[in-house]
Coordinates of C-alpha atoms and ligand atoms in Angstrom, one line a residue:
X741 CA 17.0 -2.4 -24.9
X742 CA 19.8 -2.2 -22.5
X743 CA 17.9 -1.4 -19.2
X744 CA 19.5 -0.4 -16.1
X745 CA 16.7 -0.8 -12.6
X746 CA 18.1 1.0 -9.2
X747 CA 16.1 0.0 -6.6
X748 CA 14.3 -3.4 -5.8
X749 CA 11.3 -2.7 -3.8
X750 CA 8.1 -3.2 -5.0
X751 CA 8.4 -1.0 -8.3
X752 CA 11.9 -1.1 -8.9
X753 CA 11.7 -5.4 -8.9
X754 CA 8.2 -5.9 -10.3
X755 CA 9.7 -3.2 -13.1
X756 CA 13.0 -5.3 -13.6
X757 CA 11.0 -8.7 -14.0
X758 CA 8.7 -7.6 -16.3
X759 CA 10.4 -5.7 -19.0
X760 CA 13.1 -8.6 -18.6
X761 CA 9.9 -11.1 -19.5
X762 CA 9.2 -9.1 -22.8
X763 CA 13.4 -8.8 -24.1
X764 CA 14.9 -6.4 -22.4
X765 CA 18.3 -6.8 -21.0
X766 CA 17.9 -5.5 -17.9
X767 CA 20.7 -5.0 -14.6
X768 CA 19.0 -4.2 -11.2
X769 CA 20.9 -2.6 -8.6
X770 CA 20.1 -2.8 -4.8
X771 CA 22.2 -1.6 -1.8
X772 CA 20.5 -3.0 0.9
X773 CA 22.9 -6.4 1.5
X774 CA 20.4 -8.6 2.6
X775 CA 17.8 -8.1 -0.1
X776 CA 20.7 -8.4 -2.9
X777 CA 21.8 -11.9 -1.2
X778 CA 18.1 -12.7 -1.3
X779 CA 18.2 -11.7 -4.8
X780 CA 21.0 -13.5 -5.7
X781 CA 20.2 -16.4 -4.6
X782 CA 16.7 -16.1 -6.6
X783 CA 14.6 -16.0 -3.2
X784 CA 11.3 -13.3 -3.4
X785 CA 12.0 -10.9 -0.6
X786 CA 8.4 -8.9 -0.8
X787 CA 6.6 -12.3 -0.5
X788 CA 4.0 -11.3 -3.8
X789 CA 2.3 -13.6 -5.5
X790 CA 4.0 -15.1 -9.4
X791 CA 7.4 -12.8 -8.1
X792 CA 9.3 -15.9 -7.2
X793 CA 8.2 -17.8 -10.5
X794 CA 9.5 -15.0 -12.7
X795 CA 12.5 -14.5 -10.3
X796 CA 13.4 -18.3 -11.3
X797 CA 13.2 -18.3 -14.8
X798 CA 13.8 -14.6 -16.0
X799 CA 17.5 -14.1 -17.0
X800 CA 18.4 -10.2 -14.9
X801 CA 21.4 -9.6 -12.8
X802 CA 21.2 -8.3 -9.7
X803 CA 24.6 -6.0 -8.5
X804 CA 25.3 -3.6 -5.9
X805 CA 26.6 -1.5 -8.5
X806 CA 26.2 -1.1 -12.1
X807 CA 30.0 -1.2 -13.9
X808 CA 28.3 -0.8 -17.3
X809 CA 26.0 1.5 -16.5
X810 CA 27.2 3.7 -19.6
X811 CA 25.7 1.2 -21.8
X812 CA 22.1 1.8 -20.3
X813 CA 19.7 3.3 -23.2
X814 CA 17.6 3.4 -20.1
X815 CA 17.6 4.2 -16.3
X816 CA 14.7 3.7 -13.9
X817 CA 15.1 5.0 -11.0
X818 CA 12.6 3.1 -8.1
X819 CA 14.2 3.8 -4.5
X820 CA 12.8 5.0 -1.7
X821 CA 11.4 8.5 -0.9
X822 CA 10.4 8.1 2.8
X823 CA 8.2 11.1 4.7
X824 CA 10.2 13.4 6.7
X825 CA 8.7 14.9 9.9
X826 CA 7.3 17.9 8.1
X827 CA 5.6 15.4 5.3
X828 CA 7.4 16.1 2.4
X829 CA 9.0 12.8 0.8
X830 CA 12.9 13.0 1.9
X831 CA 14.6 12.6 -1.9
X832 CA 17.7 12.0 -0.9
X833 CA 18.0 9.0 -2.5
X834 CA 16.8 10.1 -5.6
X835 CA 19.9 12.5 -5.5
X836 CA 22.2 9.9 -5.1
X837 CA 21.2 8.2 -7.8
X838 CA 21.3 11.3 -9.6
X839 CA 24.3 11.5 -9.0
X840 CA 25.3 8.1 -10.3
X841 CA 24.3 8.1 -13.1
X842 CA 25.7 11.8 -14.2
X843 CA 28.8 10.5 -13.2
X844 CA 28.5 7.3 -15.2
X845 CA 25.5 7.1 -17.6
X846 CA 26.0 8.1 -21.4
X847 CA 24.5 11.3 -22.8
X848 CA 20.7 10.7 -24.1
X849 CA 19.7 8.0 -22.2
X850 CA 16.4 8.5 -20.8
X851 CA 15.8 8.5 -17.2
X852 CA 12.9 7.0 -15.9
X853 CA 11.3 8.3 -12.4
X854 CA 9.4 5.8 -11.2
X855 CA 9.5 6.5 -7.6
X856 CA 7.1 8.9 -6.2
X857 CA 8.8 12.3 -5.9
X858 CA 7.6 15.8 -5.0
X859 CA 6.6 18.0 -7.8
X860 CA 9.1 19.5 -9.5
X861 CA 11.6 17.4 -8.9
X862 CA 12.1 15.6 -12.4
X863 CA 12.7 19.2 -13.4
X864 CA 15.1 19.7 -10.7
X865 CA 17.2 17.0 -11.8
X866 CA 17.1 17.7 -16.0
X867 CA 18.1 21.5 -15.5
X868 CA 21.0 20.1 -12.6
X869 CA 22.5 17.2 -12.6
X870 CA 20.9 15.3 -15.5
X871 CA 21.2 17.9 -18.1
X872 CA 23.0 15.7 -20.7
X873 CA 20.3 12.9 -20.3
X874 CA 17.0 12.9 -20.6
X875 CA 14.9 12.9 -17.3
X876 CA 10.9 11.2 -17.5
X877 CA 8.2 11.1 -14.6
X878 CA 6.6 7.9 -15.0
X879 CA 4.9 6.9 -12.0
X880 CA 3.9 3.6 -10.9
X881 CA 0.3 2.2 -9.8
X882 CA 0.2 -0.9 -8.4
X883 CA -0.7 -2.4 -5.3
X884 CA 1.2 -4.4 -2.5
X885 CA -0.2 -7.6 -3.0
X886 CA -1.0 -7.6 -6.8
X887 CA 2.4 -6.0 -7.3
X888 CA 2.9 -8.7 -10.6
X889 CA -0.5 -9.0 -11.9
X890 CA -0.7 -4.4 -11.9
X891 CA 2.8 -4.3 -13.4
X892 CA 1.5 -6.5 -16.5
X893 CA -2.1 -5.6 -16.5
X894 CA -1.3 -1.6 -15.8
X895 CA -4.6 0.0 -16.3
X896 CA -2.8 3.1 -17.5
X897 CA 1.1 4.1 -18.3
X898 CA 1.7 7.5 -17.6
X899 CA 5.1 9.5 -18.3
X900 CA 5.9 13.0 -19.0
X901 CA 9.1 14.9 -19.7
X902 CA 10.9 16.2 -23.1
X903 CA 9.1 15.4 -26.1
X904 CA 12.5 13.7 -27.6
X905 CA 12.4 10.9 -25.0
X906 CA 8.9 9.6 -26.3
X907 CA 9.6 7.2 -28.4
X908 CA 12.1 6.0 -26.1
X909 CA 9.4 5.6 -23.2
X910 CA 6.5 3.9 -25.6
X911 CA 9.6 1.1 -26.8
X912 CA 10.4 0.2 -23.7
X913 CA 6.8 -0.7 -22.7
X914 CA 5.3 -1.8 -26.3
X915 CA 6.3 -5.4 -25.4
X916 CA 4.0 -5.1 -21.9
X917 CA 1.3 -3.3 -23.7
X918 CA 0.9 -6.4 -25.8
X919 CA -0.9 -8.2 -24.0
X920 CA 0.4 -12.2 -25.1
X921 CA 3.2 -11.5 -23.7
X922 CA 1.8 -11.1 -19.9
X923 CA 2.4 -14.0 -17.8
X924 CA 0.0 -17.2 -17.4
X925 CA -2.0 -16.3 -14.6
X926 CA -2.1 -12.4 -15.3
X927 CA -5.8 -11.1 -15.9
X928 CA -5.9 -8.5 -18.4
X929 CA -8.6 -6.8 -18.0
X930 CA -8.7 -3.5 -20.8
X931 CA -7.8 -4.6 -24.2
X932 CA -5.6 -1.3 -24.9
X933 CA -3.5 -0.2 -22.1
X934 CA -4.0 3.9 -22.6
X935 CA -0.6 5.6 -23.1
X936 CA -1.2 9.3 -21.3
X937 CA 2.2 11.7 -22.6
X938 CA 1.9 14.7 -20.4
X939 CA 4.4 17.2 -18.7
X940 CA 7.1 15.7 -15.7
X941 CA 5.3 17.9 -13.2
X942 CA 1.6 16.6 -14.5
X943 CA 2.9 13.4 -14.5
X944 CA 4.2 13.4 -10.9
X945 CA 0.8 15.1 -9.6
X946 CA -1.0 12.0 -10.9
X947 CA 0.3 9.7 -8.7
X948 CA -0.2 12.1 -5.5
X949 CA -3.7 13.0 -6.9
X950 CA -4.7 9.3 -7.4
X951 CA -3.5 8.0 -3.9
X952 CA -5.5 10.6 -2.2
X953 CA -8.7 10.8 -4.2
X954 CA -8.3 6.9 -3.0
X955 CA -7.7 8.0 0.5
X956 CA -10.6 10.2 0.3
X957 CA -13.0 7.5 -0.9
X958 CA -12.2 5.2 1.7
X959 CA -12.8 8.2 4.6
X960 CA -15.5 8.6 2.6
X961 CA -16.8 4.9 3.0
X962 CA -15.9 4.9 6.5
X963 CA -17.8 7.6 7.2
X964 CA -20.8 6.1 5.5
X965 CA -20.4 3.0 7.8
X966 CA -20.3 4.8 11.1
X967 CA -23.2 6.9 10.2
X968 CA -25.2 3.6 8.8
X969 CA -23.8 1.6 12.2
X970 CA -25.9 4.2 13.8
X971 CA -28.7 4.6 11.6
X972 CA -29.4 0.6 11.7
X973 CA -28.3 0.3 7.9
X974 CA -26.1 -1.8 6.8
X975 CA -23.2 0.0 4.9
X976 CA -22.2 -3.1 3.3
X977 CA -24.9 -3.4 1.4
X978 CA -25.1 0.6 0.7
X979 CA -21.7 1.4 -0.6
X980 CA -21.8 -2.2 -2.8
X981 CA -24.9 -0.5 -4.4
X982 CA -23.3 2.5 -4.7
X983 CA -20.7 1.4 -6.2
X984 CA -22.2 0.1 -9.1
X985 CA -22.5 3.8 -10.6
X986 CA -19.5 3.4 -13.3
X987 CA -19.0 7.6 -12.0
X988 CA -18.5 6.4 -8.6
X989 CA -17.0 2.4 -9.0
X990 CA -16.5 -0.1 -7.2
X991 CA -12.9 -0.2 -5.6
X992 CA -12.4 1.2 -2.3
X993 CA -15.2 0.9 -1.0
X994 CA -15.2 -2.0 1.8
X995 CA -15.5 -0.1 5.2
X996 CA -12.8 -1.0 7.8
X997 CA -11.2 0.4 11.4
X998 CA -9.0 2.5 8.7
X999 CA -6.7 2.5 5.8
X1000 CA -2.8 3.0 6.1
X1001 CA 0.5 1.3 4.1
X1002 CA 3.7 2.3 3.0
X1003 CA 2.0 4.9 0.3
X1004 CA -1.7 6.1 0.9
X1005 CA -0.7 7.9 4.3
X1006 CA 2.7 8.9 3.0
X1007 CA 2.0 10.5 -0.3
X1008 CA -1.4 12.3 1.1
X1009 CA 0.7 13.9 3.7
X1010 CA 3.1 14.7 0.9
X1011 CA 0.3 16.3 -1.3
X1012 CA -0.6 18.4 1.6
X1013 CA 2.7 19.2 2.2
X1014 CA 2.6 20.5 -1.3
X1015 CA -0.6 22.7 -0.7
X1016 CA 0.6 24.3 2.0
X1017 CA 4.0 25.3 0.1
X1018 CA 1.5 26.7 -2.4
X1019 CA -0.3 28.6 0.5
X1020 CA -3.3 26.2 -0.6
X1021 CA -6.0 24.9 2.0
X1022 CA -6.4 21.5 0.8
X1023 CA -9.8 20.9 2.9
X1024 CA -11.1 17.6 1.5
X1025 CA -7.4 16.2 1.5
X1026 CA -6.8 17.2 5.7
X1027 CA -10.3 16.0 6.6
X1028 CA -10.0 12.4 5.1
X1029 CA -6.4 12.2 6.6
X1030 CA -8.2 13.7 10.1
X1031 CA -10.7 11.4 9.3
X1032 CA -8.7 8.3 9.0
X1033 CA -7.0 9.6 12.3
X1034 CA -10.6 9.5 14.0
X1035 CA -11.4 6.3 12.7
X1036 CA -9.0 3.8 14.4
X1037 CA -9.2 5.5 17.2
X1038 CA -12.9 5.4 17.4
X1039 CA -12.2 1.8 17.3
X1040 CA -9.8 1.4 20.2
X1041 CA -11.8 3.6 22.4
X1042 CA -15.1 1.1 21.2
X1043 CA -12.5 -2.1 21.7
X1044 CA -11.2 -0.4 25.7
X1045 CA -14.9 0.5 26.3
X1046 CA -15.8 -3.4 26.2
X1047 CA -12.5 -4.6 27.9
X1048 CA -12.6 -2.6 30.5
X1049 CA -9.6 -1.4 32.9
X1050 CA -6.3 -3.5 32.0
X1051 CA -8.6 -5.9 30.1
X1052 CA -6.7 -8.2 27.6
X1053 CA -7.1 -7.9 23.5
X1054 CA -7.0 -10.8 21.3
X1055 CA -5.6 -8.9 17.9
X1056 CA -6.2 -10.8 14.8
X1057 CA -3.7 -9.7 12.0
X1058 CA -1.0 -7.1 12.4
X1059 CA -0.1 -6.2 8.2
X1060 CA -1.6 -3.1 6.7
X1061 CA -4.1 -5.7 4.7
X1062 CA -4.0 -8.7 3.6
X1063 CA -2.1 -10.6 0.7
X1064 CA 1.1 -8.8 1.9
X1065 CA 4.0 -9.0 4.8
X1066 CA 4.1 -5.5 5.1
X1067 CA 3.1 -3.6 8.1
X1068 CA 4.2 0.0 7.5
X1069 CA 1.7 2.5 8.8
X1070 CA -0.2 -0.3 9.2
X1071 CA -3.9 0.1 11.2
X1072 CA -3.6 -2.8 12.9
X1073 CA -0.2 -1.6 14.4
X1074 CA -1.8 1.7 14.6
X1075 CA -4.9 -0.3 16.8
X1076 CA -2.5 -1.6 19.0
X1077 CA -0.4 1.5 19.7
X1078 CA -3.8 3.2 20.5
X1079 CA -4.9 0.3 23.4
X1080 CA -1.5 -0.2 24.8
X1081 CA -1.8 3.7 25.5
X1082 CA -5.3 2.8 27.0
X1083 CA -3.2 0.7 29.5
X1084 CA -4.7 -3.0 27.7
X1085 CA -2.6 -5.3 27.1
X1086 CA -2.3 -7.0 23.2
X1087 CA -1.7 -10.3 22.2
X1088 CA -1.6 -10.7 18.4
X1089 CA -1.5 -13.3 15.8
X1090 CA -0.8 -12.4 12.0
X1091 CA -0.4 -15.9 9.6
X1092 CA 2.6 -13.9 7.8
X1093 CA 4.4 -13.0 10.8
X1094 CA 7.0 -14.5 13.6
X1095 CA 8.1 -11.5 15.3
X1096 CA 6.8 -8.2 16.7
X1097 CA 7.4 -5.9 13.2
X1098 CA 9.9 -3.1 14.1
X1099 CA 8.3 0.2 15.9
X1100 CA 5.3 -1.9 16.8
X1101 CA 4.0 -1.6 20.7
X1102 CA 4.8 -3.6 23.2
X1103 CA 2.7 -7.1 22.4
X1104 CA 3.1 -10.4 22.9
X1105 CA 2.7 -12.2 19.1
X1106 CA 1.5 -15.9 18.9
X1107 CA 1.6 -18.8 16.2
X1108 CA -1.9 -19.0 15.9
X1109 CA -5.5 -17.3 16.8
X1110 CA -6.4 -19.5 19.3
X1111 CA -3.3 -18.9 21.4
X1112 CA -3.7 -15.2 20.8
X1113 CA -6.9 -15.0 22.4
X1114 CA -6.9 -17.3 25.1
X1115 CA -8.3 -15.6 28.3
X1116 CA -9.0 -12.6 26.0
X1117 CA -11.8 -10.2 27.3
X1118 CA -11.9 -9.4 23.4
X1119 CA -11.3 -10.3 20.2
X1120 CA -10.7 -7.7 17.5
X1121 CA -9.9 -8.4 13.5
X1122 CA -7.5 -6.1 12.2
X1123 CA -6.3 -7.4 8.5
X1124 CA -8.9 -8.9 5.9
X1125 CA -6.9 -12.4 6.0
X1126 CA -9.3 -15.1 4.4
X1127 CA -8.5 -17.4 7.2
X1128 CA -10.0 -15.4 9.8
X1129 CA -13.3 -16.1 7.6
X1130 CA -13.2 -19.5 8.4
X1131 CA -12.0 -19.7 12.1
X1132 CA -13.7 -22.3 14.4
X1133 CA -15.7 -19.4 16.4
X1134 CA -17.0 -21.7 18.8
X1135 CA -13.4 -22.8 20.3
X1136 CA -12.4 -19.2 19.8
X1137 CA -15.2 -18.6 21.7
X1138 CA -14.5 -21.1 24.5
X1139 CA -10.8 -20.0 24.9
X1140 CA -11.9 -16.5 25.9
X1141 CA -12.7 -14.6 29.0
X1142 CA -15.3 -12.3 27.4
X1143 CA -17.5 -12.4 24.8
X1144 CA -17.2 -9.5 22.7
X1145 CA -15.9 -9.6 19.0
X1146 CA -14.7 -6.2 16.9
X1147 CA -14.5 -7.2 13.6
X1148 CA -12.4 -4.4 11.7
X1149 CA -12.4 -5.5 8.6
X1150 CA -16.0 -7.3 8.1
X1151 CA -14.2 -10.8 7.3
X1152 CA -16.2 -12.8 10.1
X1153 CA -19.8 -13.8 9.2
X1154 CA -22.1 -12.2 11.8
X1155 CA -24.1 -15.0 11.9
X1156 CA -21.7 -17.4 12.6
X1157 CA -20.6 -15.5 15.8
X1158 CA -23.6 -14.9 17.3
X1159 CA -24.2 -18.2 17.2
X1160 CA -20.6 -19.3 18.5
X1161 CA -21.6 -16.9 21.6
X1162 CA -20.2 -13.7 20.8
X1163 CA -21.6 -10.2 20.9
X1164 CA -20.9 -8.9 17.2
X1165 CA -19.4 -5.6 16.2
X1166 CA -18.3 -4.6 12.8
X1167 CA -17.7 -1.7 11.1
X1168 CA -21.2 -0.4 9.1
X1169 CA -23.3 -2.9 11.3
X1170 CA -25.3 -2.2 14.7
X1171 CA -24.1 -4.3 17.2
X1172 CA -25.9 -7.1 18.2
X1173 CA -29.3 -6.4 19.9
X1174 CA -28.1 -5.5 23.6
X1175 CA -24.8 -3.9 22.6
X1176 CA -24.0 -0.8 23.2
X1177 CA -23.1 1.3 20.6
X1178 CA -19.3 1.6 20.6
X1179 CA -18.1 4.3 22.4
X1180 CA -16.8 7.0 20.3
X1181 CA -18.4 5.4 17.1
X1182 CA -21.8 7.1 19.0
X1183 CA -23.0 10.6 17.2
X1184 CA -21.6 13.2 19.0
X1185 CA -18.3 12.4 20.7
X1186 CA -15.6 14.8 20.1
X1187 CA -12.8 14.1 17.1
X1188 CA -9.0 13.3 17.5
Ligands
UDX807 C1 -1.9 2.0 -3.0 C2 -2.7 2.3 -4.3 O1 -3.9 1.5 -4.3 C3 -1.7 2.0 -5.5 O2 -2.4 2.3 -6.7 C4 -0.4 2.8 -5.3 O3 0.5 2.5 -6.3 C5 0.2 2.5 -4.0 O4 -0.7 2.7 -2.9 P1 -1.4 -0.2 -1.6 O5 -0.5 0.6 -0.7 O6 -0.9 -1.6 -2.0 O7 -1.7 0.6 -2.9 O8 -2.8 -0.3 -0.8 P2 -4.3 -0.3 -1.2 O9 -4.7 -1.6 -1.8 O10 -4.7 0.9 -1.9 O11 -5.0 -0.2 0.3 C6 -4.6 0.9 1.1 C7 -5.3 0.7 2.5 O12 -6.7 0.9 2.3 C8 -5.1 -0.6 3.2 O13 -4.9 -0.4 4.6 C9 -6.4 -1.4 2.9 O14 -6.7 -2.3 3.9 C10 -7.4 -0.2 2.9 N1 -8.6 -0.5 2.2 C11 -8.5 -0.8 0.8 C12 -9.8 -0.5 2.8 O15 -9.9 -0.3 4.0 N2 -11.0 -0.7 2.1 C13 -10.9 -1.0 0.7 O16 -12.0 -1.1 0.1 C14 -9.7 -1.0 0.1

């Protein structure tokens, strides 16, 4: 099939690679000059793993504009939809490519929505501007970091819109639900990839409904560790065993100083955006948001309580987790922001970064973890990178003022600190014996 991508981010290039892998003939388009360059040149600009191997070997052209678009059977349509103040997604441009392609697209090609886009809005666009083609929610699930392996290995593929435009929809993706066709490398885990046919508006609910319910288990989790930091238990070991019920599973469930990215915050703030046009009180939805809130805060005020006035913070990892460059919304940022207010000063180290990111506090950012925390009154562990695991704690140790170590993530053995020196913290573990408990992890501080 002749397929036409706009967009390169995570979905839109992850989308173009694979359907290119299993026959397609697929065009991408991108705007943004120095990704297409990038592109061009056959360089991965998201830094995800097995995108740079299929970059080198697939055969897709990358443009800044599609001349033959009219020859598209289909259109996916993967830019951005960033939050505006209020938290609704700002679709603008969706509507320009819109746009686009009613200016240039044939009649009856299907348009695929792949970005994540306020209810409604495929709707919008088939009675407006897209009336002669046919317009298709079909969201996207995968995950920074894994962006290659989900795209192959989906565990579902859901799409809704006219009924015509079905068989369309299942052709494009037979060649990806067959499963030989995936990549070496790519674990598939179900046999059957479940095809779920449903309504646009269903369809675009999914994706909001799946990213909170997320959201909401990992408040959840966190909540569990703070109240098991507390209670002497170790939430670790609790929510593993909870996990275990197939009703509850697994994912999600590792307790940290909070969760953030460029879609979990953004698309729950969009779903409550969405209740509230409804006049609906979304209660579970605003308290694992407020929650989430609470939680890095909690931390910062348990990291300044230990420091102490104008006390220095070695911060270890700035992305919003690990396995990925990207920092947007990040905790870690979000961590920093929170102690630079508290009058501390951060010095950071992340393995995947050179600079400052854009927006973050002011920080000083070092080349390694050593350097980060030397005359540090305390260490804190922000991003789950492996090679925080295996850190020589006793040099750590002897580079540093003070001796307390926040581990945000649980990534550093508490063992191994404690006898490198340090007084341990993580989250869903009481501190070491002679800690205090953090302050504002304790029962009965107030919220915010
Ligand atoms: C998420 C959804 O998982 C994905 O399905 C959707 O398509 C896009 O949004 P992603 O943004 O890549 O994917 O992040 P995710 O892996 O879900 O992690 C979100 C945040 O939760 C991160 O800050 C992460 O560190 C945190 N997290 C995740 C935890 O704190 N504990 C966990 O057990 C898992």
């Amino acid at each position: 099939m002749r397929v036409t991508v706009i967009g390169a981010g995570y979905v839109g290039l992850t989308s173009t690679l694979a359907l290119a892998h299993v026959g397609h003939d697929v065009v991408c388009v991108e705007t943004e000059p120095s990704r297409l360059v990038k592109l061009k040149r056959r360089e991965d600009p998201l830094g995800e793993p097995g995108l740079g191997a299929l970059l080198s070997v697939e055969r897709v052209s990358f443009v800044v504009r599609d001349s033959h678009l009219k020859e598209a059977e289909v259109i996916i349509v993967a830019v951005g939809t960033p939050a505006l103040p209020n938290g609704h997604p700002d679709t603008s441009q969706i509507d320009d490519a819109a746009r686009s392609i009613s200016s240039h697209a044939s009649a009856g090609a299907a348009v695929l929505v792949r970005s994540t886009v306020p209810v409604g809005t495929c709707d919008r666009l088939q009675a407006g501007s897209l009336r002669r083609q046919f317009v298709i929610s079909n969201p996207e699930f995968l995950r920074e970091g894994r962006a290659v392996q989900d795209t192959f290995a989906p565990d579902r593929i859901v799409a809704g819109g006219p009924e015509a435009a079905r068989p369309t929809v299942v052709a494009l993706y037979s060649g990806i639900l067959d499963r030989r066709n995936a990549p070496s490398g790519i674990v598939s885990a179900p046999a059957e990839v479940p095809f779920l046919w449903m309504t646009a508006r269903s369809a675009e609910l999914t994706k909001y409904a799946a990213n909170a319910f997320l959201a909401t288990k990992l408040s959840f989790a966190n909540e569990i560790a703070n109240l098991a930091a507390l209670a002497g238990a170790d939430a670790h070991a609790v929510l593993g065993a909870v996990g275990l019920d197939p009703r509850i599973g697994r994912g999600h469930l590792s307790p940290s100083l909070g969760w953030g990215g460029g879609c979990l915050p953004k698309d729950t703030r969009a779903l409550q955006a969405l209740a509230a046009e409804h006049s609906y009180d979304f209660r579970v939805l605003s308290a694992a948001i407020e929650q989430n809130e609470h939680q890095i805060t909690a931390f910062a005020h348990a990291i300044a309580g230990e420091a102490g006035a104008g006390g220095r913070i070695g911060l270890l990892g700035l992305t919003f987790k690990a396995g990925t460059v990207d920092t947007r919304e990040s905790p870690a940022l979000g961590l920093a922001r929170r102690l630079v207010a508290l009058r501390l000063s951060v010095v950071a180290y992340d393995p995947m970064l050179s600079e400052p990111p854009s927006g973050a506090p002011e920080m000083t950012l070092c080349a390694d973890a050593f350097s980060a925390c030397t005359d540090a009154d305390v260490v804190a562990v922000a991003t789950e990178w492996p090679v925080f695991s295996t850190l020589d704690l006793v040099r750590l140790r002897g580079v540093m003022r003070g001796d307390a170590l926040f581990d945000g993530r649980g990534v550093i053995d508490r063992d191994r600190a404690e006898s490198a020196g340090f007084r341990y913290w993580g989250v869903g573990l009481a501190p070491t014996p002679g800690m205090p408990v953090p302050v504002g992890l304790g029962a009965a501080e107030s919220r915010g």
